PDB file of C-alpha atoms in Angstrom:
ATOM      1  CA  ASP A 248      -0.025  -0.156   0.186  1.00  0.00           C
ATOM      2  CA  TYR A 249       1.379   3.579  -0.041  1.00  0.00           C
ATOM      3  CA  THR A 250       2.432   3.877   3.504  1.00  0.00           C
ATOM      4  CA  GLN A 251       4.814   1.056   2.668  1.00  0.00           C
ATOM      5  CA  ALA A 252       5.294   1.739   0.024  1.00  0.00           C
ATOM      6  CA  TYR A 253       6.626   5.595   1.410  1.00  0.00           C
ATOM      7  CA  GLU A 254       9.015   3.638   3.808  1.00  0.00           C
ATOM      8  CA  LYS A 255      10.406   1.579   1.662  1.00  0.00           C
ATOM      9  CA  LEU A 256      11.516   5.432  -0.656  1.00  0.00           C
ATOM     10  CA  GLU A 257      12.050   6.495   2.406  1.00  0.00           C
ATOM     11  CA  LYS A 258      14.788   4.640   3.329  1.00  0.00           C
ATOM     12  CA  TYR A 259      16.422   4.865   0.400  1.00  0.00           C
ATOM     13  CA  GLY A 260      16.163   8.303   0.219  1.00  0.00           C
ATOM     14  CA  GLN A 261      13.643   7.643  -3.793  1.00  0.00           C
ATOM     15  CA  THR A 262      10.416   9.662  -2.627  1.00  0.00           C
ATOM     16  CA  GLN A 263      10.521  12.047  -5.858  1.00  0.00           C
ATOM     17  CA  LEU A 264       8.516   8.440  -7.050  1.00  0.00           C
ATOM     18  CA  LEU A 265       5.429   9.504  -5.990  1.00  0.00           C
ATOM     19  CA  ARG A 266       5.260  12.927  -6.210  1.00  0.00           C
ATOM     20  CA  PHE A 267       2.653  12.606  -9.104  1.00  0.00           C
ATOM     21  CA  TYR A 268       0.309  10.486  -6.724  1.00  0.00           C
ATOM     22  CA  GLU A 269      -2.843  11.980  -6.522  1.00  0.00           C
ATOM     23  CA  GLU A 270      -2.953  13.007  -9.621  1.00  0.00           C
ATOM     24  CA  LEU A 271      -3.498   9.489 -10.582  1.00  0.00           C
ATOM     25  CA  ASN A 272      -6.158   7.849 -11.093  1.00  0.00           C
ATOM     26  CA  ASP A 273      -7.089   4.244  -9.195  1.00  0.00           C
ATOM     27  CA  ALA A 274      -5.263   2.114 -11.838  1.00  0.00           C
ATOM     28  CA  GLU A 275      -2.100   4.144 -12.378  1.00  0.00           C
ATOM     29  CA  LYS A 276      -1.504   4.165  -8.282  1.00  0.00           C
ATOM     30  CA  ALA A 277      -2.089  -0.025  -8.259  1.00  0.00           C
ATOM     31  CA  SER A 278       0.908  -0.077 -10.892  1.00  0.00           C
ATOM     32  CA  LEU A 279       3.549   2.919  -9.655  1.00  0.00           C
ATOM     33  CA  LEU A 280       2.621   0.584  -5.647  1.00  0.00           C
ATOM     34  CA  GLY A 281       3.315  -2.115  -7.619  1.00  0.00           C
ATOM     35  CA  GLN A 282       6.864  -1.468  -9.336  1.00  0.00           C
ATOM     36  CA  ILE A 283       7.780   0.488  -6.338  1.00  0.00           C
ATOM     37  CA  GLU A 284       7.606  -2.944  -4.438  1.00  0.00           C
ATOM     38  CA  GLN A 285       9.565  -4.866  -7.150  1.00  0.00           C
ATOM     39  CA  VAL A 286      12.094  -1.846  -7.865  1.00  0.00           C
ATOM     40  CA  ASP A 287      15.614  -2.921  -6.360  1.00  0.00           C
ATOM     41  CA  LEU A 288      17.214   0.182  -4.887  1.00  0.00           C
ATOM     42  CA  ASP A 289      20.117  -1.711  -4.178  1.00  0.00           C
ATOM     43  CA  ALA A 290      21.159  -1.534  -7.202  1.00  0.00           C
ATOM     44  CA  ILE A 291      21.612   2.182  -7.247  1.00  0.00           C
ATOM     45  CA  CYS A 292      25.228   2.910  -5.806  1.00  0.00           C
ATOM     46  CA  VAL A 293      26.007   6.037  -5.719  1.00  0.00           C
ATOM     47  CA  ALA A 294      29.911   7.016  -6.082  1.00  0.00           C
ATOM     48  CA  PRO A 295      32.024   9.514  -3.478  1.00  0.00           C
ATOM     49  CA  VAL A 296      32.482  12.309  -4.144  1.00  0.00           C
ATOM     50  CA  ASP A 297      36.393  11.749  -4.314  1.00  0.00           C
ATOM     51  CA  PRO A 298      36.971   7.523  -3.270  1.00  0.00           C
ATOM     52  CA  GLU A 299      40.183   6.627  -1.290  1.00  0.00           C
ATOM     53  CA  LYS A 300      42.018   4.925  -3.831  1.00  0.00           C
ATOM     54  CA  GLY A 301      43.738   1.024  -2.490  1.00  0.00           C
ATOM     55  CA  HIS A 302      46.650  -0.474  -3.552  1.00  0.00           C
ATOM     56  CA  ILE A 303      47.017  -0.735  -7.228  1.00  0.00           C
ATOM     57  CA  GLU A 304      49.023  -3.658  -9.312  1.00  0.00           C
ATOM     58  CA  PRO A 305      49.244  -5.024 -13.160  1.00  0.00           C
ATOM     59  CA  MET A 306      47.269  -8.337 -12.690  1.00  0.00           C
ATOM     60  CA  GLY A 307      49.101 -12.038 -13.253  1.00  0.00           C
ATOM     61  CA  ALA A 308      49.805 -13.128 -16.694  1.00  0.00           C
ATOM     62  CA  ILE A 309      51.143 -16.041 -18.419  1.00  0.00           C
ATOM     63  CA  ARG A 310      53.013 -15.567 -21.615  1.00  0.00           C
ATOM     64  CA  LEU A 311      53.121 -17.007 -24.644  1.00  0.00           C
ATOM     65  CA  ALA A 312      55.353 -19.191 -24.846  1.00  0.00           C
ATOM     66  CA  GLN A 313      54.036 -20.888 -21.556  1.00  0.00           C
ATOM     67  CA  ILE A 314      50.690 -21.025 -22.619  1.00  0.00           C
ATOM     68  CA  GLU A 315      51.927 -23.478 -26.131  1.00  0.00           C
ATOM     69  CA  GLU A 316      54.380 -25.243 -23.504  1.00  0.00           C
ATOM     70  CA  LYS A 317      51.835 -26.132 -21.585  1.00  0.00           C
ATOM     71  CA  ARG A 318      48.604 -26.108 -24.350  1.00  0.00           C
ATOM     72  CA  ALA A 319      47.730 -29.934 -24.941  1.00  0.00           C
ATOM     73  CA  GLN A 320      48.055 -29.683 -20.673  1.00  0.00           C
ATOM     74  CA  PHE A 321      45.956 -26.395 -20.238  1.00  0.00           C
ATOM     75  CA  ARG A 322      43.040 -28.182 -23.312  1.00  0.00           C
ATOM     76  CA  GLU A 323      42.971 -31.393 -21.371  1.00  0.00           C
ATOM     77  CA  THR A 324      41.775 -29.621 -17.684  1.00  0.00           C
ATOM     78  CA  GLY A 325      39.371 -27.787 -19.704  1.00  0.00           C
ATOM     79  CA  LEU A 326      37.728 -30.783 -21.322  1.00  0.00           C
ATOM     80  CA  LYS A 327      38.051 -32.887 -17.702  1.00  0.00           C
ATOM     81  CA  VAL A 328      36.043 -29.646 -16.810  1.00  0.00           C
ATOM     82  CA  LEU A 329      33.405 -29.497 -19.185  1.00  0.00           C
ATOM     83  CA  ARG A 330      32.781 -33.380 -19.065  1.00  0.00           C
ATOM     84  CA  ASP A 331      32.371 -32.779 -15.330  1.00  0.00           C
ATOM     85  CA  GLY A 332      29.793 -30.996 -15.608  1.00  0.00           C
ATOM     86  CA  GLN A 333      31.521 -28.022 -13.939  1.00  0.00           C
ATOM     87  CA  ALA A 334      30.895 -25.392 -16.763  1.00  0.00           C
ATOM     88  CA  ALA A 335      28.670 -24.020 -19.546  1.00  0.00           C
ATOM     89  CA  ALA A 336      28.320 -21.460 -22.181  1.00  0.00           C
ATOM     90  CA  LEU A 337      26.610 -17.639 -21.340  1.00  0.00           C
ATOM     91  CA  LEU A 338      25.617 -16.522 -24.414  1.00  0.00           C
ATOM     92  CA  LEU A 339      24.830 -12.197 -23.825  1.00  0.00           C
ATOM     93  CA  ALA A 340      21.876 -12.523 -26.349  1.00  0.00           C
ATOM     94  CA  GLY A 341      19.289  -8.937 -25.201  1.00  0.00           C
ATOM     95  CA  GLY A 342      20.923  -6.720 -27.436  1.00  0.00           C
ATOM     96  CA  GLN A 343      18.476  -5.185 -30.159  1.00  0.00           C
ATOM     97  CA  GLY A 344      19.544  -5.076 -34.197  1.00  0.00           C
ATOM     98  CA  SER A 345      18.362  -1.035 -34.782  1.00  0.00           C
ATOM     99  CA  ARG A 346      22.001  -0.466 -35.216  1.00  0.00           C
ATOM    100  CA  LEU A 347      22.446  -3.328 -37.658  1.00  0.00           C
ATOM    101  CA  GLY A 348      19.149  -2.437 -39.162  1.00  0.00           C
ATOM    102  CA  ILE A 349      16.563  -4.914 -38.515  1.00  0.00           C
ATOM    103  CA  ASP A 350      13.781  -4.874 -35.933  1.00  0.00           C
ATOM    104  CA  GLY A 351      15.300  -8.205 -33.967  1.00  0.00           C
ATOM    105  CA  PRO A 352      17.766  -9.326 -31.721  1.00  0.00           C
ATOM    106  CA  LYS A 353      20.671  -8.646 -32.841  1.00  0.00           C
ATOM    107  CA  GLY A 354      22.108 -12.249 -33.303  1.00  0.00           C
ATOM    108  CA  ALA A 355      19.238 -12.558 -35.546  1.00  0.00           C
ATOM    109  CA  PHE A 356      21.366 -10.108 -38.080  1.00  0.00           C
ATOM    110  CA  ASN A 357      22.085 -12.208 -41.710  1.00  0.00           C
ATOM    111  CA  VAL A 358      25.994 -11.821 -42.228  1.00  0.00           C
ATOM    112  CA  GLY A 359      25.948 -14.299 -45.191  1.00  0.00           C
ATOM    113  CA  VAL A 360      27.641 -13.098 -49.104  1.00  0.00           C
ATOM    114  CA  THR A 361      26.557 -16.021 -51.172  1.00  0.00           C
ATOM    115  CA  ARG A 362      24.005 -17.961 -48.223  1.00  0.00           C
ATOM    116  CA  GLU A 363      21.893 -16.952 -44.867  1.00  0.00           C
ATOM    117  CA  LEU A 364      24.765 -16.768 -41.804  1.00  0.00           C
ATOM    118  CA  TYR A 365      23.147 -15.694 -38.958  1.00  0.00           C
ATOM    119  CA  ILE A 366      25.270 -14.143 -36.195  1.00  0.00           C
ATOM    120  CA  PHE A 367      23.358 -16.775 -33.868  1.00  0.00           C
ATOM    121  CA  GLU A 368      23.849 -19.826 -36.040  1.00  0.00           C
ATOM    122  CA  CYS A 369      27.602 -18.872 -35.843  1.00  0.00           C
ATOM    123  CA  LEU A 370      28.711 -18.658 -31.876  1.00  0.00           C
ATOM    124  CA  ILE A 371      26.964 -21.848 -31.599  1.00  0.00           C
ATOM    125  CA  HIS A 372      28.767 -23.199 -34.557  1.00  0.00           C
ATOM    126  CA  ASN A 373      31.051 -22.966 -32.671  1.00  0.00           C
ATOM    127  CA  LEU A 374      29.909 -24.213 -29.143  1.00  0.00           C
ATOM    128  CA  LEU A 375      29.569 -27.244 -31.299  1.00  0.00           C
ATOM    129  CA  ASP A 376      33.178 -27.913 -32.210  1.00  0.00           C
ATOM    130  CA  VAL A 377      33.928 -27.649 -28.210  1.00  0.00           C
ATOM    131  CA  VAL A 378      30.822 -30.344 -27.546  1.00  0.00           C
ATOM    132  CA  ARG A 379      32.908 -32.419 -30.756  1.00  0.00           C
ATOM    133  CA  GLU A 380      35.773 -32.554 -28.824  1.00  0.00           C
ATOM    134  CA  ALA A 381      34.957 -32.628 -25.242  1.00  0.00           C
ATOM    135  CA  GLY A 382      31.841 -36.057 -26.511  1.00  0.00           C
ATOM    136  CA  VAL A 383      29.455 -33.748 -23.959  1.00  0.00           C
ATOM    137  CA  TRP A 384      26.411 -31.238 -24.511  1.00  0.00           C
ATOM    138  CA  ILE A 385      27.744 -28.152 -22.853  1.00  0.00           C
ATOM    139  CA  PRO A 386      24.606 -26.336 -20.913  1.00  0.00           C
ATOM    140  CA  LEU A 387      24.285 -23.506 -23.041  1.00  0.00           C
ATOM    141  CA  PHE A 388      22.247 -20.245 -20.795  1.00  0.00           C
ATOM    142  CA  ILE A 389      21.029 -17.147 -23.350  1.00  0.00           C
ATOM    143  CA  MET A 390      20.472 -14.241 -21.687  1.00  0.00           C
ATOM    144  CA  THR A 391      18.105 -12.204 -23.128  1.00  0.00           C
ATOM    145  CA  SER A 392      16.512  -8.791 -22.211  1.00  0.00           C
ATOM    146  CA  ASP A 393      12.311  -8.319 -22.021  1.00  0.00           C
ATOM    147  CA  LYS A 394      12.629  -6.863 -25.792  1.00  0.00           C
ATOM    148  CA  ASN A 395      13.809  -9.997 -27.249  1.00  0.00           C
ATOM    149  CA  ASP A 396      13.317 -12.693 -25.424  1.00  0.00           C
ATOM    150  CA  ARG A 397       9.863 -13.998 -27.324  1.00  0.00           C
ATOM    151  CA  ALA A 398      11.186 -13.201 -30.352  1.00  0.00           C
ATOM    152  CA  THR A 399      14.842 -15.129 -29.468  1.00  0.00           C
ATOM    153  CA  ARG A 400      12.956 -18.146 -28.139  1.00  0.00           C
ATOM    154  CA  VAL A 401      11.117 -17.768 -31.760  1.00  0.00           C
ATOM    155  CA  PHE A 402      14.253 -17.711 -34.251  1.00  0.00           C
ATOM    156  CA  LEU A 403      15.955 -20.284 -32.524  1.00  0.00           C
ATOM    157  CA  GLU A 404      13.437 -22.673 -32.229  1.00  0.00           C
ATOM    158  CA  GLU A 405      12.190 -22.039 -36.256  1.00  0.00           C
ATOM    159  CA  HIS A 406      15.812 -23.283 -37.433  1.00  0.00           C
ATOM    160  CA  SER A 407      16.471 -25.899 -35.105  1.00  0.00           C
ATOM    161  CA  TYR A 408      19.400 -24.074 -32.387  1.00  0.00           C
ATOM    162  CA  PHE A 409      21.378 -23.708 -35.163  1.00  0.00           C
ATOM    163  CA  GLY A 410      21.975 -28.401 -34.544  1.00  0.00           C
ATOM    164  CA  TYR A 411      22.076 -27.906 -30.899  1.00  0.00           C
ATOM    165  CA  ASP A 412      20.415 -30.049 -28.529  1.00  0.00           C
ATOM    166  CA  LYS A 413      17.331 -27.784 -26.918  1.00  0.00           C
ATOM    167  CA  ASP A 414      17.252 -29.377 -23.705  1.00  0.00           C
ATOM    168  CA  HIS A 415      20.926 -28.595 -22.831  1.00  0.00           C
ATOM    169  CA  ILE A 416      20.008 -24.883 -23.577  1.00  0.00           C
ATOM    170  CA  TYR A 417      18.548 -22.286 -20.662  1.00  0.00           C
ATOM    171  CA  PHE A 418      16.479 -18.884 -21.084  1.00  0.00           C
ATOM    172  CA  PHE A 419      16.372 -16.338 -18.616  1.00  0.00           C
ATOM    173  CA  VAL A 420      16.056 -12.020 -19.156  1.00  0.00           C
ATOM    174  CA  GLN A 421      17.952  -9.887 -18.241  1.00  0.00           C
ATOM    175  CA  ASP A 422      17.154  -7.938 -14.772  1.00  0.00           C
ATOM    176  CA  MET A 423      16.037  -4.320 -15.624  1.00  0.00           C
ATOM    177  CA  ALA A 424      17.523  -0.900 -12.897  1.00  0.00           C
ATOM    178  CA  PRO A 425      16.082   1.745 -12.166  1.00  0.00           C
ATOM    179  CA  ALA A 426      17.525   4.482 -14.480  1.00  0.00           C
ATOM    180  CA  THR A 427      19.069   7.882 -12.194  1.00  0.00           C
ATOM    181  CA  ASP A 428      20.015  11.013 -12.435  1.00  0.00           C
ATOM    182  CA  PHE A 429      23.942  11.495 -11.201  1.00  0.00           C
ATOM    183  CA  ASN A 430      23.119  11.748  -7.478  1.00  0.00           C
ATOM    184  CA  GLY A 431      21.547   8.921  -7.893  1.00  0.00           C
ATOM    185  CA  LYS A 432      17.347  10.282  -7.365  1.00  0.00           C
ATOM    186  CA  VAL A 433      15.520   7.493  -9.588  1.00  0.00           C
ATOM    187  CA  TYR A 434      14.083   9.172 -12.630  1.00  0.00           C
ATOM    188  CA  LEU A 435      10.394   8.849 -13.401  1.00  0.00           C
ATOM    189  CA  GLU A 436       8.926   7.405 -16.966  1.00  0.00           C
ATOM    190  CA  ALA A 437       5.999   8.682 -16.487  1.00  0.00           C
ATOM    191  CA  LYS A 438       4.017   9.698 -13.807  1.00  0.00           C
ATOM    192  CA  ASP A 439       3.198   6.673 -13.137  1.00  0.00           C
ATOM    193  CA  ARG A 440       5.511   4.985 -14.994  1.00  0.00           C
ATOM    194  CA  ILE A 441       9.438   4.103 -12.832  1.00  0.00           C
ATOM    195  CA  ALA A 442      11.928   4.849 -15.481  1.00  0.00           C
ATOM    196  CA  LEU A 443      13.996   1.436 -15.973  1.00  0.00           C
ATOM    197  CA  SER A 444      16.678   0.709 -18.609  1.00  0.00           C
ATOM    198  CA  PRO A 445      19.020  -2.788 -18.752  1.00  0.00           C
ATOM    199  CA  ASN A 446      21.470  -3.340 -16.514  1.00  0.00           C
ATOM    200  CA  GLY A 447      24.106  -4.485 -18.294  1.00  0.00           C
ATOM    201  CA  ASN A 448      26.389  -7.486 -19.499  1.00  0.00           C
ATOM    202  CA  GLY A 449      27.863  -7.158 -16.006  1.00  0.00           C
ATOM    203  CA  GLY A 450      24.583  -7.604 -14.196  1.00  0.00           C
ATOM    204  CA  TRP A 451      24.516 -11.467 -15.906  1.00  0.00           C
ATOM    205  CA  PHE A 452      25.087 -13.482 -12.987  1.00  0.00           C
ATOM    206  CA  LYS A 453      22.559 -11.843 -10.924  1.00  0.00           C
ATOM    207  CA  SER A 454      18.885 -12.127 -13.248  1.00  0.00           C
ATOM    208  CA  LEU A 455      21.051 -15.683 -13.154  1.00  0.00           C
ATOM    209  CA  GLN A 456      20.730 -16.507 -10.324  1.00  0.00           C
ATOM    210  CA  LYS A 457      17.080 -14.612  -9.801  1.00  0.00           C
ATOM    211  CA  ALA A 458      16.758 -16.986 -12.176  1.00  0.00           C
ATOM    212  CA  GLY A 459      16.944 -20.059 -10.395  1.00  0.00           C
ATOM    213  CA  TYR A 460      20.223 -21.518 -11.674  1.00  0.00           C
ATOM    214  CA  GLN A 461      22.727 -20.901  -8.197  1.00  0.00           C
ATOM    215  CA  ALA A 462      23.934 -23.930  -8.423  1.00  0.00           C
ATOM    216  CA  VAL A 463      25.886 -24.150 -12.059  1.00  0.00           C
ATOM    217  CA  LEU A 464      28.865 -22.840 -12.656  1.00  0.00           C
ATOM    218  CA  VAL A 465      28.981 -20.636 -15.208  1.00  0.00           C
ATOM    219  CA  PHE A 466      31.699 -18.575 -17.713  1.00  0.00           C
ATOM    220  CA  THR A 467      30.932 -16.400 -20.557  1.00  0.00           C
ATOM    221  CA  PHE A 468      31.475 -17.966 -23.590  1.00  0.00           C
ATOM    222  CA  PHE A 469      30.756 -14.979 -25.621  1.00  0.00           C
ATOM    223  CA  CYS A 470      28.632 -11.993 -26.317  1.00  0.00           C
ATOM    224  CA  CYS A 471      25.829 -10.909 -28.474  1.00  0.00           C
TER     225      CYS A 471
END
């Protein structure tokens, strides 16, 4: 109700989201209160003006010659991890293809010259090469967005997942985060609607957990 919504917003200094509340009709009021209940205000982080900097050192690295020297060992270790079911592939596929001139998922863009060849197809075929070498199906997690989730699922189904076993494909939707100004104040997109935007590729793990896949160890394999 209004009181609970106000108390939540007051805790985070976001009561401005209710400034038009009395101008709304009953349906709009209910919608706004529902959004306030659902929105994750913990996701908002305003950096201090002068953050304290710790000691920064270069990351450790392995030289190419060292990799080449132990290539067979590294490869077998990686294949064992896959065969033991300790890793999975993650496709970050929440992007739209508007800048590529298509109205749909970016991965559905046809990059072929002499034949149809889609971005999704290229990425999945790369993963199939690893599947054949490992001798096991690798769980493939595909993160979509609110805008392209259905279109992505339909496109891949229509193309028979480009040969990938659908029993080993898992879809989940990228979380949305409140959009804020430079002072961390959440915007209203309309008087009854909180402004939200995708929480970025960096939020994939939280979105994965929200979808109920906490027990899975995942590494980022490709991005689309």
